[in-house]
Coordinates of C-alpha atoms in Angstrom, one line a residue:
M1 CA -146.0 -130.7 33.9
S2 CA -142.8 -128.8 32.8
D3 CA -144.9 -125.7 31.8
E4 CA -146.6 -125.7 35.2
H5 CA -143.2 -125.9 37.0
T6 CA -141.8 -123.1 34.8
S7 CA -144.9 -120.9 35.5
S8 CA -144.6 -121.6 39.3
E9 CA -140.9 -120.6 39.2
A10 CA -141.7 -117.4 37.3
Q11 CA -144.4 -116.5 39.8
T12 CA -142.1 -117.1 42.7
E13 CA -139.4 -114.9 41.1
N14 CA -142.0 -112.1 40.6
T15 CA -143.1 -112.3 44.2
L16 CA -139.5 -112.2 45.3
Q17 CA -138.7 -109.1 43.3
S18 CA -141.8 -107.4 44.6
E19 CA -140.7 -108.1 48.1
V20 CA -137.3 -106.6 47.3
R21 CA -138.8 -103.5 45.9
T22 CA -141.1 -103.2 48.9
H23 CA -138.1 -103.3 51.2
R24 CA -136.3 -100.7 49.2
L25 CA -139.3 -98.5 49.3
K26 CA -139.5 -98.9 53.1
W27 CA -135.9 -97.8 53.3
S28 CA -136.6 -94.7 51.3
L29 CA -138.8 -93.4 54.1
P30 CA -135.9 -93.1 56.6
F31 CA -134.0 -91.3 53.8
L32 CA -136.8 -88.8 53.4
A33 CA -137.1 -88.5 57.2
A34 CA -133.3 -87.7 57.4
F35 CA -133.3 -85.5 54.3
L36 CA -136.2 -83.3 55.4
P37 CA -134.5 -81.9 58.5
I38 CA -131.4 -81.2 56.4
V39 CA -133.5 -79.1 54.0
L40 CA -135.3 -77.4 56.8
L41 CA -132.2 -76.6 58.7
S42 CA -130.4 -75.3 55.6
F43 CA -133.4 -73.1 54.8
Y44 CA -133.7 -71.8 58.4
S45 CA -130.0 -71.1 58.6
F46 CA -130.2 -69.2 55.3
Q47 CA -133.1 -67.2 56.5
L48 CA -131.3 -66.2 59.7
S49 CA -128.2 -65.2 57.7
S50 CA -130.3 -63.3 55.1
N51 CA -132.1 -61.3 57.9
S52 CA -128.7 -60.6 59.6
V53 CA -127.1 -59.4 56.4
R54 CA -130.1 -57.3 55.4
S55 CA -130.2 -55.8 58.9
L56 CA -126.5 -55.0 58.7
V57 CA -126.8 -53.4 55.3
E58 CA -129.8 -51.3 56.5
E59 CA -128.0 -50.2 59.6
E60 CA -125.0 -49.1 57.5
N61 CA -127.3 -47.2 55.1
I62 CA -129.2 -45.5 57.9
S63 CA -126.0 -44.4 59.6
A64 CA -124.6 -42.9 56.4
A65 CA -127.9 -41.2 55.5
E66 CA -128.2 -39.7 59.0
S67 CA -124.6 -38.4 58.7
L68 CA -125.6 -36.6 55.5
A69 CA -128.9 -35.3 57.1
Q70 CA -127.0 -33.9 60.1
L71 CA -124.6 -32.0 57.8
L72 CA -127.3 -30.8 55.5
V73 CA -129.7 -29.6 58.2
Q74 CA -126.9 -27.9 60.1
D75 CA -125.8 -26.1 57.0
L76 CA -129.2 -24.9 55.9
R77 CA -130.2 -24.0 59.4
Q78 CA -127.1 -21.8 59.7
N79 CA -127.9 -20.1 56.4
T80 CA -131.6 -19.7 57.4
K81 CA -130.6 -18.1 60.7
L82 CA -128.2 -15.9 58.8
A83 CA -130.9 -14.8 56.4
Y84 CA -133.3 -14.1 59.3
A85 CA -130.7 -12.1 61.2
V86 CA -129.8 -10.0 58.1
A87 CA -133.5 -9.4 57.4
S88 CA -134.1 -8.3 61.0
I89 CA -131.2 -5.8 61.6
P90 CA -132.1 -2.1 61.5
G91 CA -129.9 -1.3 58.5
T92 CA -131.7 -3.8 56.3
I93 CA -135.1 -2.6 57.5
A94 CA -134.1 1.0 56.8
A95 CA -132.8 0.1 53.3
T96 CA -136.0 -1.8 52.6
E97 CA -138.2 1.0 53.8
Q98 CA -136.4 3.5 51.6
K99 CA -135.9 1.0 48.8
D100 CA -132.2 2.0 48.8
E101 CA -130.8 -0.3 46.2
F102 CA -127.1 0.7 46.7
S103 CA -127.2 0.3 50.5
M104 CA -128.9 -3.1 50.2
R105 CA -126.5 -4.3 47.5
T106 CA -123.6 -3.3 49.8
R107 CA -125.0 -5.5 52.5
L108 CA -125.7 -8.4 50.2
K109 CA -122.1 -8.2 48.9
A110 CA -120.7 -8.4 52.4
I111 CA -122.8 -11.5 53.0
I112 CA -121.8 -13.3 49.7
V113 CA -118.1 -12.5 50.1
S114 CA -118.0 -13.9 53.6
N115 CA -120.0 -17.1 52.8
P116 CA -118.6 -19.0 49.8
K117 CA -121.5 -21.5 49.8
L118 CA -123.9 -18.7 48.9
H119 CA -123.7 -17.9 45.3
R120 CA -126.1 -15.0 45.1
A121 CA -128.4 -12.9 47.2
F122 CA -131.3 -10.6 46.1
V123 CA -134.4 -8.8 47.4
V124 CA -137.8 -8.6 45.9
D125 CA -140.7 -6.4 46.8
T126 CA -144.3 -7.5 47.7
D127 CA -145.1 -7.8 44.0
G128 CA -142.2 -10.2 43.5
K129 CA -140.0 -7.7 41.5
L130 CA -136.3 -7.8 42.1
W131 CA -134.9 -4.4 43.2
S132 CA -131.5 -5.3 44.6
E133 CA -129.0 -8.1 44.0
F134 CA -125.4 -9.2 44.3
P135 CA -123.7 -10.4 42.2
T136 CA -125.7 -8.9 39.3
A137 CA -127.2 -11.3 36.8
E138 CA -128.0 -10.3 33.3
G139 CA -131.7 -9.5 32.9
A140 CA -132.5 -10.2 36.5
Y141 CA -133.1 -6.6 37.7
D142 CA -136.8 -5.7 37.9
S143 CA -137.8 -9.2 36.8
S144 CA -140.8 -10.8 38.5
Y145 CA -140.7 -13.8 40.9
R146 CA -144.3 -13.6 42.0
D147 CA -145.1 -17.1 40.5
W148 CA -142.2 -18.8 42.2
A149 CA -143.0 -21.2 45.0
W150 CA -140.7 -19.6 47.5
F151 CA -142.3 -16.2 47.0
Q152 CA -145.8 -17.4 47.3
E153 CA -145.0 -19.4 50.4
V154 CA -143.3 -16.5 52.2
K155 CA -146.0 -14.0 51.2
K156 CA -148.7 -16.4 52.4
Y157 CA -147.3 -17.5 55.7
D158 CA -144.8 -14.7 56.5
R159 CA -142.1 -17.1 57.5
P160 CA -138.8 -18.4 56.0
Y161 CA -138.9 -21.0 53.2
I162 CA -136.4 -23.4 51.7
S163 CA -137.1 -24.2 48.0
G164 CA -136.2 -27.2 45.9
L165 CA -133.4 -27.3 43.3
Y166 CA -133.8 -25.0 40.3
I167 CA -131.7 -23.9 37.3
R168 CA -131.1 -20.2 36.6
P169 CA -130.7 -19.2 33.0
Q170 CA -127.8 -16.8 33.8
F171 CA -125.9 -19.6 35.7
P172 CA -127.1 -23.0 34.3
E173 CA -124.0 -24.8 35.4
K174 CA -124.6 -23.9 39.0
P175 CA -128.0 -25.2 40.3
V176 CA -129.1 -23.7 43.6
I177 CA -131.7 -23.8 46.3
A178 CA -133.4 -20.7 47.6
I179 CA -133.6 -19.6 51.3
A180 CA -136.3 -16.9 51.4
T181 CA -137.0 -14.8 54.4
P182 CA -139.5 -11.9 54.8
I183 CA -138.3 -8.4 55.7
F184 CA -140.8 -6.6 58.0
V185 CA -141.1 -2.9 58.4
D186 CA -143.3 -1.8 61.4
G187 CA -144.7 -5.4 61.5
E188 CA -145.7 -5.4 57.8
M189 CA -143.9 -7.5 55.2
R190 CA -142.3 -5.1 52.7
S191 CA -139.8 -7.3 50.9
V192 CA -138.3 -10.8 50.7
L193 CA -134.6 -11.5 51.2
V194 CA -133.4 -14.5 49.1
F195 CA -130.1 -16.4 49.5
E196 CA -129.3 -18.8 46.6
S197 CA -127.1 -21.6 47.9
E198 CA -125.0 -23.8 45.6
V199 CA -125.2 -27.6 46.0
Q200 CA -121.8 -28.7 44.6
H201 CA -120.4 -28.9 48.2
I202 CA -123.1 -31.4 49.0
S203 CA -121.7 -33.8 46.4
K204 CA -118.3 -33.4 48.1
W205 CA -119.8 -34.4 51.4
L206 CA -121.2 -37.5 49.8
E207 CA -117.8 -38.5 48.6
N208 CA -116.4 -38.3 52.1
I209 CA -119.1 -40.4 53.7
A210 CA -118.0 -44.0 53.7
L211 CA -120.7 -46.6 52.9
G212 CA -119.6 -50.2 52.4
A213 CA -117.0 -50.9 49.7
N214 CA -118.7 -49.0 46.8
G215 CA -121.8 -47.6 48.4
S216 CA -123.1 -44.0 47.8
I217 CA -125.7 -41.5 48.9
V218 CA -128.1 -39.7 46.6
L219 CA -130.0 -36.6 47.7
L220 CA -133.4 -35.6 46.3
D221 CA -135.5 -32.5 47.0
Q222 CA -139.2 -32.4 47.8
D223 CA -140.1 -32.7 44.1
G224 CA -137.8 -35.7 43.5
A225 CA -135.2 -33.6 41.6
L226 CA -131.6 -34.8 41.9
V227 CA -129.7 -32.4 44.3
A228 CA -126.5 -34.4 44.7
H229 CA -125.0 -37.6 43.5
P230 CA -121.3 -38.6 43.9
D231 CA -121.1 -40.1 40.4
V232 CA -123.3 -37.6 38.5
E233 CA -122.6 -34.0 37.9
V234 CA -125.7 -31.9 38.6
G235 CA -126.4 -28.9 36.4
Y236 CA -127.9 -27.5 33.2
V237 CA -130.9 -29.7 33.4
I238 CA -133.0 -30.8 36.4
D239 CA -132.8 -34.6 36.7
R240 CA -136.2 -36.1 37.7
S241 CA -135.4 -39.7 36.7
Y242 CA -136.0 -40.9 40.3
T243 CA -139.6 -39.8 40.5
G244 CA -142.3 -42.5 40.3
N245 CA -140.5 -44.8 42.7
E246 CA -142.9 -46.1 45.4
S247 CA -140.2 -46.0 48.1
L248 CA -139.4 -42.4 47.2
D249 CA -143.1 -41.5 47.4
S250 CA -143.3 -43.2 50.8
A251 CA -140.2 -41.3 52.0
H252 CA -141.8 -38.0 50.9
K253 CA -144.6 -39.0 53.3
G254 CA -142.2 -39.5 56.2
L255 CA -141.7 -43.3 56.0
L256 CA -138.2 -44.8 56.1
Q257 CA -137.9 -47.8 53.8
T258 CA -135.2 -50.2 52.7
T259 CA -135.7 -51.9 49.4
E260 CA -134.0 -53.1 46.2
Y261 CA -134.1 -50.8 43.1
T262 CA -132.0 -49.8 40.1
D263 CA -130.4 -46.4 40.4
P264 CA -131.6 -44.7 37.2
A265 CA -128.5 -42.4 37.1
I266 CA -125.9 -45.1 36.8
D267 CA -128.2 -48.2 36.0
V268 CA -126.9 -50.3 38.9
E269 CA -129.1 -52.6 41.1
M270 CA -128.9 -51.3 44.6
V271 CA -130.0 -52.2 48.2
A272 CA -131.2 -48.8 49.2
T273 CA -132.6 -47.1 52.3
F274 CA -134.8 -44.1 51.7
L275 CA -134.5 -41.7 54.6
P276 CA -136.8 -38.6 54.8
I277 CA -135.1 -35.3 55.9
A278 CA -137.1 -32.4 57.2
M279 CA -136.2 -29.2 55.2
G280 CA -138.5 -26.5 56.5
N281 CA -142.1 -27.4 55.6
H282 CA -141.0 -30.1 53.2
L283 CA -139.3 -33.5 53.2
W284 CA -136.2 -34.2 51.2
V285 CA -135.0 -37.8 50.8
A286 CA -131.5 -39.2 51.2
I287 CA -131.0 -42.5 49.4
A288 CA -128.2 -44.5 51.0
Q289 CA -127.4 -47.4 48.7
Q290 CA -125.0 -50.2 48.2
P291 CA -124.6 -52.4 45.0
K292 CA -126.7 -55.5 45.6
A293 CA -124.0 -57.8 44.3
E294 CA -121.5 -56.5 46.9
A295 CA -124.0 -56.0 49.8
F296 CA -125.1 -59.6 49.5
A297 CA -121.7 -61.1 48.7
L298 CA -121.5 -62.5 52.2
L299 CA -125.0 -63.9 51.9
N300 CA -124.2 -65.6 48.6
E301 CA -121.1 -67.1 50.3
V302 CA -123.3 -68.4 53.1
K303 CA -125.7 -69.8 50.5
R304 CA -122.9 -71.6 48.8
N305 CA -121.5 -73.0 52.1
L306 CA -125.0 -74.2 53.1
G307 CA -125.5 -75.8 49.7
V308 CA -122.2 -77.6 49.9
V309 CA -122.8 -78.8 53.5
G310 CA -126.4 -79.7 52.8
G311 CA -125.5 -81.5 49.6
L312 CA -122.7 -83.5 51.4
M313 CA -125.0 -84.5 54.3
T314 CA -127.6 -85.5 51.8
F315 CA -125.2 -87.5 49.8
L316 CA -123.8 -89.3 52.8
T317 CA -127.3 -90.0 54.1
F318 CA -128.3 -91.3 50.7
I319 CA -125.2 -93.6 50.6
M320 CA -125.8 -94.9 54.1
I321 CA -129.5 -95.6 53.6
G322 CA -128.8 -97.0 50.1
A323 CA -126.3 -99.4 51.6
L324 CA -128.7 -100.4 54.3
A325 CA -131.4 -100.9 51.7
R326 CA -129.1 -103.2 49.6
I327 CA -128.2 -105.2 52.8
S328 CA -131.9 -105.5 53.5
A329 CA -132.7 -106.7 50.0
K330 CA -129.9 -109.3 50.2
N331 CA -131.3 -110.5 53.5
V332 CA -134.7 -110.9 51.8
L333 CA -133.1 -112.9 49.0
L334 CA -131.1 -115.0 51.5
N335 CA -134.1 -115.7 53.6
R336 CA -136.2 -116.7 50.6
S337 CA -133.3 -119.0 49.4
L338 CA -133.1 -120.6 52.9
E339 CA -136.8 -121.1 52.9
Q340 CA -136.7 -122.8 49.5
K341 CA -133.8 -125.1 50.6
N342 CA -135.5 -126.0 53.9
Q343 CA -138.7 -126.8 52.0
T344 CA -136.7 -129.0 49.6
M345 CA -135.0 -130.8 52.5
K346 CA -138.4 -131.3 54.1
D347 CA -139.8 -132.8 50.9
F348 CA -136.8 -135.0 50.5
T349 CA -137.0 -136.2 54.2
S350 CA -140.7 -136.9 53.8
I351 CA -140.1 -139.0 50.7
V352 CA -137.3 -141.0 52.4
S353 CA -139.4 -141.4 55.5
H354 CA -142.3 -142.7 53.5
Q355 CA -140.0 -145.2 51.7
L356 CA -138.4 -146.4 54.9
K357 CA -141.6 -146.8 56.8
A358 CA -143.0 -149.4 54.4
P359 CA -140.4 -152.2 55.0
I360 CA -140.1 -151.3 58.7
T361 CA -143.9 -151.7 59.0
A362 CA -143.8 -155.0 57.0
M363 CA -141.0 -156.2 59.3
K364 CA -143.0 -155.2 62.3
W365 CA -146.0 -157.1 61.1
N366 CA -143.9 -160.2 60.4
I367 CA -142.2 -160.2 63.8
E368 CA -145.6 -159.7 65.5
A369 CA -146.9 -162.7 63.5
V370 CA -144.0 -164.8 64.5
L371 CA -144.4 -163.8 68.2
D372 CA -148.1 -164.5 68.0
G373 CA -147.5 -168.1 66.7
D374 CA -148.9 -167.6 63.3
Y375 CA -145.9 -169.5 62.0
G376 CA -145.9 -172.2 64.7
E377 CA -144.2 -172.4 68.0
I378 CA -140.7 -171.0 68.4
S379 CA -138.0 -171.7 70.9
P380 CA -137.5 -169.4 73.8
E381 CA -134.1 -168.4 72.5
L382 CA -135.6 -167.4 69.1
K383 CA -138.5 -165.7 70.8
E384 CA -136.1 -163.6 72.9
L385 CA -134.2 -162.7 69.7
M386 CA -137.5 -161.8 67.9
E387 CA -138.6 -159.6 70.8
T388 CA -135.2 -157.8 70.7
L389 CA -135.7 -157.3 66.9
Y390 CA -139.2 -156.1 67.6
G391 CA -137.9 -153.4 70.0
V392 CA -135.3 -152.2 67.5
N393 CA -138.0 -152.2 64.8
K394 CA -140.3 -150.2 66.9
S395 CA -137.5 -147.6 67.6
N396 CA -136.7 -147.3 64.0
Y397 CA -140.4 -146.7 63.2
T398 CA -140.6 -144.0 65.7
L399 CA -137.5 -142.3 64.3
V400 CA -138.7 -142.5 60.8

């Protein structure tokens, strides 16, 4: 009997604990329902902030790159117009027709002296051989340029051409780009006038264009060669470390792109905008870039703030729902305890009622027997008393 009672108590305890766990599980659903909007709101806020910061960085990059493009195009357009004008004046045409090297060199000298950005000027004939120059370069006279891209383009299309960056063996420390223009005599191309323009001044432009805290602009020619970089000295060797970049290839096809990449010249991860710049028949590319760590510093701060706020809201929600879950569990325990006490009281009341009913019933039967005359006749006074007792007995029976 004792074992059965112990087993029953254990079963009751297990049932109670199961109910408590069920109530706690039910309260976890409101926690999840409250937690999910917090997560979604934090994620949505971060996405909005991220898009805003990226748009801001891209706008800054594009603005800086367009400033460089404007300066570059204006400068080269001016030099191209100058070359075309010089090639078209009668004195140049006459010197070309007579192949007057002295007269042509005098004209070239006047141009170079008055234009500091131009380092050298020379003229080649239709076979690509140099026949006049200023200043003179060792071994350059009568050398052939027929295989150079600028000569082939001018001879093929009879129009000015702007080359990419190249290094001259006589001046390796001063890389240049060529502005080549045909010289016509009686409508026939007889020579090509070439201005070699230095690029060091472009690097100075880059230093003066503000871009974020530590942003910079890189200029690449149509072949991906590094023309100018504010932190890298260009010269002696052509730097083609930027080639092979997908965004650069897309920009050479005319597509503007903003992406993240590592600047190979300084090995820093950047947020960069690749802006194509029309240079004659080709596209150069200006890369306006900002260090990723600095460009997204504001975004990282937003991320931290959202994390703190989201974590705090989650913690408070967890505490609140945890407290409610504990209260609910206590209520379950209290209700079960009250149920057990009520059942005990009912059992006790039932036992007492059963024990009281037996003598009351016996008394009832005895009174009825007396009133029925089973014990002989009784006096009216005694009968009245017995009837009173019978009424009291009947009331007690009903109560029990």
